[in-house]
C-alpha positions as a Python dict, from the first residue, in 0.01 Angstrom:
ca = {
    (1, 'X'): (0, 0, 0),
    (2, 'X'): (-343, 222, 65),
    (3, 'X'): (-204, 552, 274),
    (4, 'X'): (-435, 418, 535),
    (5, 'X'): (-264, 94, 627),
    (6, 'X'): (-73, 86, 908),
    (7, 'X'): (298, 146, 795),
    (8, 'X'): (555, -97, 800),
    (9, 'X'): (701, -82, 1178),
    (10, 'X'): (1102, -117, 1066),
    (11, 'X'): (989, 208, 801),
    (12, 'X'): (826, 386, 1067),
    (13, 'X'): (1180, 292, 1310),
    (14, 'X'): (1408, 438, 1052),
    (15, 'X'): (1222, 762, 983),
    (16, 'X'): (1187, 844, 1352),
    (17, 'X'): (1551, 814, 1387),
    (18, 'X'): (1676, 1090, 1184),
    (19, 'X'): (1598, 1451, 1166),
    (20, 'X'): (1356, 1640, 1250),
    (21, 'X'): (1220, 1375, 1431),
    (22, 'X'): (1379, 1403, 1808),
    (23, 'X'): (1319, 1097, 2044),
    (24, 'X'): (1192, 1211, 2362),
    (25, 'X'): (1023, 921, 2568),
    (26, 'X'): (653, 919, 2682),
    (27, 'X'): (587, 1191, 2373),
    (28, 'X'): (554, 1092, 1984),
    (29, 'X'): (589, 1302, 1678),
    (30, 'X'): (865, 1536, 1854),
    (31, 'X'): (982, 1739, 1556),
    (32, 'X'): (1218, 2011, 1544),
    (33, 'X'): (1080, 2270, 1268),
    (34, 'X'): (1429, 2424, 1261),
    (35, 'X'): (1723, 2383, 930),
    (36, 'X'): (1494, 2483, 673),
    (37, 'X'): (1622, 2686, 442),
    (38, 'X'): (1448, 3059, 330),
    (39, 'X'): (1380, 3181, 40),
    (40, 'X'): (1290, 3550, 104),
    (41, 'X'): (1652, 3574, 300),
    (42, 'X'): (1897, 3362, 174),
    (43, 'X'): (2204, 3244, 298),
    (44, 'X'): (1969, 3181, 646),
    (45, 'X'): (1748, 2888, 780),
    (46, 'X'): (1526, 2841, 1061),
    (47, 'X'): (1729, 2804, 1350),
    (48, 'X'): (1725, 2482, 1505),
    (49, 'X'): (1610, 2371, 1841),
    (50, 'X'): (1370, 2728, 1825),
    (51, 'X'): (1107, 2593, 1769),
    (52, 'X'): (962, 2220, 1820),
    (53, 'X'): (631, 2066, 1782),
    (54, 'X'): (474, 1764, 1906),
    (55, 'X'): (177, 1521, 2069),
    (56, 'X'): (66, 1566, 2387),
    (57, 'X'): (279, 1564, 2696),
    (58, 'X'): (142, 1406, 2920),
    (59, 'X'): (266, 1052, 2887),
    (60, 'X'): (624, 1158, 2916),
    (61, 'X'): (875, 979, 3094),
    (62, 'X'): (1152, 1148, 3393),
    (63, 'X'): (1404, 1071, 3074),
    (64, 'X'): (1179, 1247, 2850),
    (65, 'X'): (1198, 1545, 3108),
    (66, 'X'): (1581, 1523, 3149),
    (67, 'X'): (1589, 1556, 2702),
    (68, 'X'): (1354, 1862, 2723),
    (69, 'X'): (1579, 1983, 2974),
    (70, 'X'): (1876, 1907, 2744),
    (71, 'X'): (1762, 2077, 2440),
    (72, 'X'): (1683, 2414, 2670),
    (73, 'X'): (1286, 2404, 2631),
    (74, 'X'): (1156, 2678, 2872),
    (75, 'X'): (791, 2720, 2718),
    (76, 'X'): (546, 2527, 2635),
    (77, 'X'): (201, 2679, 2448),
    (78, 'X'): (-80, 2465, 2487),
    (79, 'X'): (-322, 2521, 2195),
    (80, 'X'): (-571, 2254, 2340),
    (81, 'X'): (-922, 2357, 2493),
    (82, 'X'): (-986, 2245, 2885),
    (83, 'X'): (-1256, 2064, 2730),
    (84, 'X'): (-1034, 1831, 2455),
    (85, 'X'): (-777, 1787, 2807),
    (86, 'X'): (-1044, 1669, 3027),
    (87, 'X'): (-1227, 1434, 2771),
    (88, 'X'): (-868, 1264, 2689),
    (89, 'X'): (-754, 1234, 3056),
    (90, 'X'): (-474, 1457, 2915),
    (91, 'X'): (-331, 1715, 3175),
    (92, 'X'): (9, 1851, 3102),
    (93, 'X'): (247, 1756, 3320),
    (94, 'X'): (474, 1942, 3568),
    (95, 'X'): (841, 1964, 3395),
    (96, 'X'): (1091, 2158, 3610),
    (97, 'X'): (1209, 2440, 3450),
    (98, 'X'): (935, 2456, 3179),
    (99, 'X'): (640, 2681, 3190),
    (100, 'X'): (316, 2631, 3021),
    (101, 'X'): (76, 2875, 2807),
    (102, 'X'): (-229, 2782, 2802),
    (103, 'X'): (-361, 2977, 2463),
    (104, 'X'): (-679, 2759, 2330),
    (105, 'X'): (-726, 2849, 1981),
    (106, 'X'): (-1065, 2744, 1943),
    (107, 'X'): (-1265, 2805, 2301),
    (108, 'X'): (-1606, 2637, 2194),
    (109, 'X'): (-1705, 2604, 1822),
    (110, 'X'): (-1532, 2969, 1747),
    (111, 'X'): (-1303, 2926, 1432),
    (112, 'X'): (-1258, 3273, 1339),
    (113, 'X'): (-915, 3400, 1226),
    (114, 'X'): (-971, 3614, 1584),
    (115, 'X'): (-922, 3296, 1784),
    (116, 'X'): (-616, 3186, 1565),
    (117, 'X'): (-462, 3515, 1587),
    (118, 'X'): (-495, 3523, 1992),
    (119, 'X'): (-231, 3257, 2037),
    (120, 'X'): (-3, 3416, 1749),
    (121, 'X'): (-37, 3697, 1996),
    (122, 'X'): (106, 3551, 2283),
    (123, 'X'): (415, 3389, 2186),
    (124, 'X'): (733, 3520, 2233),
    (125, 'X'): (948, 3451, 1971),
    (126, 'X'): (1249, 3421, 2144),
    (127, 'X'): (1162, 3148, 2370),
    (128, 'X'): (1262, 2798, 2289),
    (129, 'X'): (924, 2621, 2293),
    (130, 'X'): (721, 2338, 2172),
    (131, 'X'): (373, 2274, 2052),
    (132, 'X'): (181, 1964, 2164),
    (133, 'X'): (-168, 1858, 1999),
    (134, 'X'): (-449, 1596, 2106),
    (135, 'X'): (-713, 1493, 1845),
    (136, 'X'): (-739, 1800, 1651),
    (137, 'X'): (-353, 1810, 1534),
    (138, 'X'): (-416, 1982, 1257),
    (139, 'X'): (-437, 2349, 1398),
    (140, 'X'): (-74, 2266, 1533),
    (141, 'X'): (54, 2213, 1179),
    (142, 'X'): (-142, 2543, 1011),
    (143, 'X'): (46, 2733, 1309),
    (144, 'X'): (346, 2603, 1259),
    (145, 'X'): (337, 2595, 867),
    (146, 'X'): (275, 2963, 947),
    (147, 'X'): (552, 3022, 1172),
    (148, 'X'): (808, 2864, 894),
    (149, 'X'): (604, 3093, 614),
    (150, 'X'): (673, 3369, 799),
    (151, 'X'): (1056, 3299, 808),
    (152, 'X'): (1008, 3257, 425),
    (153, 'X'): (1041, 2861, 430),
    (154, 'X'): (835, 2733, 62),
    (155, 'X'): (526, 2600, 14),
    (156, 'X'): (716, 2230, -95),
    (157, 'X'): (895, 2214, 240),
    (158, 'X'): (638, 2295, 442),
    (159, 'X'): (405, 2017, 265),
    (160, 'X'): (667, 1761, 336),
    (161, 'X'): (734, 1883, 723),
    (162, 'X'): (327, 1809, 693),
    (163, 'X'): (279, 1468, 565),
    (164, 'X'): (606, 1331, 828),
    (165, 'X'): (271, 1371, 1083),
    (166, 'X'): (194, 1055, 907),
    (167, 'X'): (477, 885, 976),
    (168, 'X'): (511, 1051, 1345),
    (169, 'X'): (150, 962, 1466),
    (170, 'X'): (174, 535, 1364),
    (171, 'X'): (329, 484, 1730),
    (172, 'X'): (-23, 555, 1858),
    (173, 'X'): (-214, 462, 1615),
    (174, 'X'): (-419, 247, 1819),
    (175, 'X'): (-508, 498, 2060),
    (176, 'X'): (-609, 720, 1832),
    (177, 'X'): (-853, 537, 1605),
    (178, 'X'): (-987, 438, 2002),
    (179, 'X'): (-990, 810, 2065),
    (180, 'X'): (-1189, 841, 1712),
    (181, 'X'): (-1435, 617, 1738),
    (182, 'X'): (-1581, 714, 2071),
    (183, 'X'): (-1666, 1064, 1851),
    (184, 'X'): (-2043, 978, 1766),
    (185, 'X'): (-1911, 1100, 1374),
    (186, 'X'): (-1671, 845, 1373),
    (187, 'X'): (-1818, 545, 1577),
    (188, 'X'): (-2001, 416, 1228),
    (189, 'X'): (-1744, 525, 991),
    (190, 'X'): (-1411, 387, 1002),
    (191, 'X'): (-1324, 526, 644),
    (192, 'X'): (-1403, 883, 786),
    (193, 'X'): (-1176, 828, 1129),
    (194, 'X'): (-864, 673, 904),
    (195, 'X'): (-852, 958, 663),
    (196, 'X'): (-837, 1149, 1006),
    (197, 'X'): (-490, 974, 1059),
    (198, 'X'): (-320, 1074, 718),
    (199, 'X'): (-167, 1390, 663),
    (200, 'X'): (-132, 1407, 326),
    (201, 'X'): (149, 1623, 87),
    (202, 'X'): (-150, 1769, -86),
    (203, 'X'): (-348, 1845, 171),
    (204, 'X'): (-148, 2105, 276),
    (205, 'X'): (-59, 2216, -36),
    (206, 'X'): (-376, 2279, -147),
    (207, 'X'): (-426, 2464, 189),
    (208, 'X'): (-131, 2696, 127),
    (209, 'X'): (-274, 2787, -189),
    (210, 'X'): (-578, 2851, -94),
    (211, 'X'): (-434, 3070, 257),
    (212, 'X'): (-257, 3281, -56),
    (213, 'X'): (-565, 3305, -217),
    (214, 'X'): (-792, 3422, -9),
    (215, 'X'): (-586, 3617, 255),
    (216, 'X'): (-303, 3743, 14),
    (217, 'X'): (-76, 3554, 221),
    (218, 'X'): (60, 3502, 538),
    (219, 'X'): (261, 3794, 591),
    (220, 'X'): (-105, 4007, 522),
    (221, 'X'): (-292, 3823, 703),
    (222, 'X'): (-75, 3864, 1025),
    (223, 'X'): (-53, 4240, 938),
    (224, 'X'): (-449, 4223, 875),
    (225, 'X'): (-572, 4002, 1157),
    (226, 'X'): (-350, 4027, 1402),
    (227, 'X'): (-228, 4331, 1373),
    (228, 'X'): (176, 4270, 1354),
    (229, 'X'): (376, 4545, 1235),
    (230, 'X'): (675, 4562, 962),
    (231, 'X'): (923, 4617, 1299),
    (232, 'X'): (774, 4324, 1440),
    (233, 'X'): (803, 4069, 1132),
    (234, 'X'): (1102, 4172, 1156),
    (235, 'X'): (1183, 4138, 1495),
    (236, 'X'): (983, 3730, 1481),
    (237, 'X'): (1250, 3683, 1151),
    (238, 'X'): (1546, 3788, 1341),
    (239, 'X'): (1463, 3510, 1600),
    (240, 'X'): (1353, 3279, 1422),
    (241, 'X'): (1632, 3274, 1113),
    (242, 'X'): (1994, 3195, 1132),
    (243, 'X'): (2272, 3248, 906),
    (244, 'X'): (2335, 2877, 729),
    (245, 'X'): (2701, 2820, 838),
    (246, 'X'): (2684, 2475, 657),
    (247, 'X'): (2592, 2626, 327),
    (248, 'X'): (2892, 2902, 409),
    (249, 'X'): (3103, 2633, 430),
    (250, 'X'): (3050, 2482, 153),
    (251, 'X'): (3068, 2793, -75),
    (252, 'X'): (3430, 2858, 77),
}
């Protein structure tokens, strides 16, 4: 099968219903970036329910709600510009007990590593919190992919965390290639919008490699363009890493 035919729908069913994937009504793609092991501290992962990623809220359901409530999310930071809400009819939704930050990475046309730092800025690492996307998904992954670098998760893991977008996103596929094609770059090419859709294992390999490559990594380029310090990184680590009880266990 091409990578950009839909996928089978029983596939798609059984993927969604296991780990990292979390089911939380009215939202798709709801992953949970925590478990994965590090390799610059072992004996620790990333701990669980710290830090989730997702679509856009604003279809979800009062049971979707009542699961957010359930798994503790308090914060949720908005990477999406006023102007990508307001063309998708996409405002975020009041959640009791949940606040929003609203942190756009890129205000206009401004991709500098500036912009992408400014909502690296803002987070607080100990908040339970989740990350939803609209069309441009792909600045969600890079931040998260640098959130689980940071903790020391690989290059392979990340990759694969990646390309489950694929599988994630086939629940609204529809609405997306809709979403797609009303983009005057995408209206005549339907070749251009699918590879849009994929999320490909290489892809973000090669984009790791190249992050290495030119910025000397991510724990420079936080030091370099954001300005984080060593008591910091180590402050984010300590929230974001757990000691792997499982893998205690089954050294005892």
């Amino acid at each position: 099968m091409h990578d950009l035919d839909p996928l089978d729908p029983a596939y798609v069913a059984e993927i969604l219903s296991k780990p990292p994937f979390i089911t939380v009504p009215g939202v798709i793609n709801v992953r949970d970036l925590g478990s994965y092991p590090s390799t610059t501290h072992p004996g620790k992962i990333t701990k669980p329910n710290q830090l989730l990623r997702s679509a856009e809220l604003s279809g979800i359901t009062d049971e979707g709600k009542a699961i957010l409530k359930d798994l503790k999310v308090t914060k949720v930071y908005d990477l999406r510009s006023d102007t990508e809400i307001r063309k998708y009819d996409a405002p975020f939704p009041k959640i009791e007990g949940v606040d929003v930050v609203h942190i756009p990475v890129f205000q206009t046309a401004d991709y500098s590593p500036e912009m992408m730092a400014k909502c690296v800025r803002a987070v607080n690492p100990t908040d339970i919190y989740i990350l939803p996307y609209i069309a441009a998904f792909r600045r969600y992954q890079l931040y998260a992919s640098g959130k689980t670098e940071l903790a020391g998760v690989d290059d392979e893991a990340i990759a694969q965390d990646y390309a489950l977008t694929r599988v994630g996103r086939e629940p609204a596929r529809e609405m997306i290639m809709a979403r797609l094609a009303k983009e005057p770059l995408f209206a005549s090419n339907n070749e251009a919008a699918l590879n849009m859709f994929t999320c490909r294992h290489e892809t973000m390999s090669a984009f790791l490699k190249h992050f290495d490559e030119k910025y000397g990594g991510v724990d420079h380029y936080v030091r370099q363009y954001i300005g984080l310090s060593d008591e910091d990184l180590v402050t984010i680590r300590n929230n974001l890493l757990v000691v792997d009880t499982g893998s205690q266990a089954s050294n005892d």
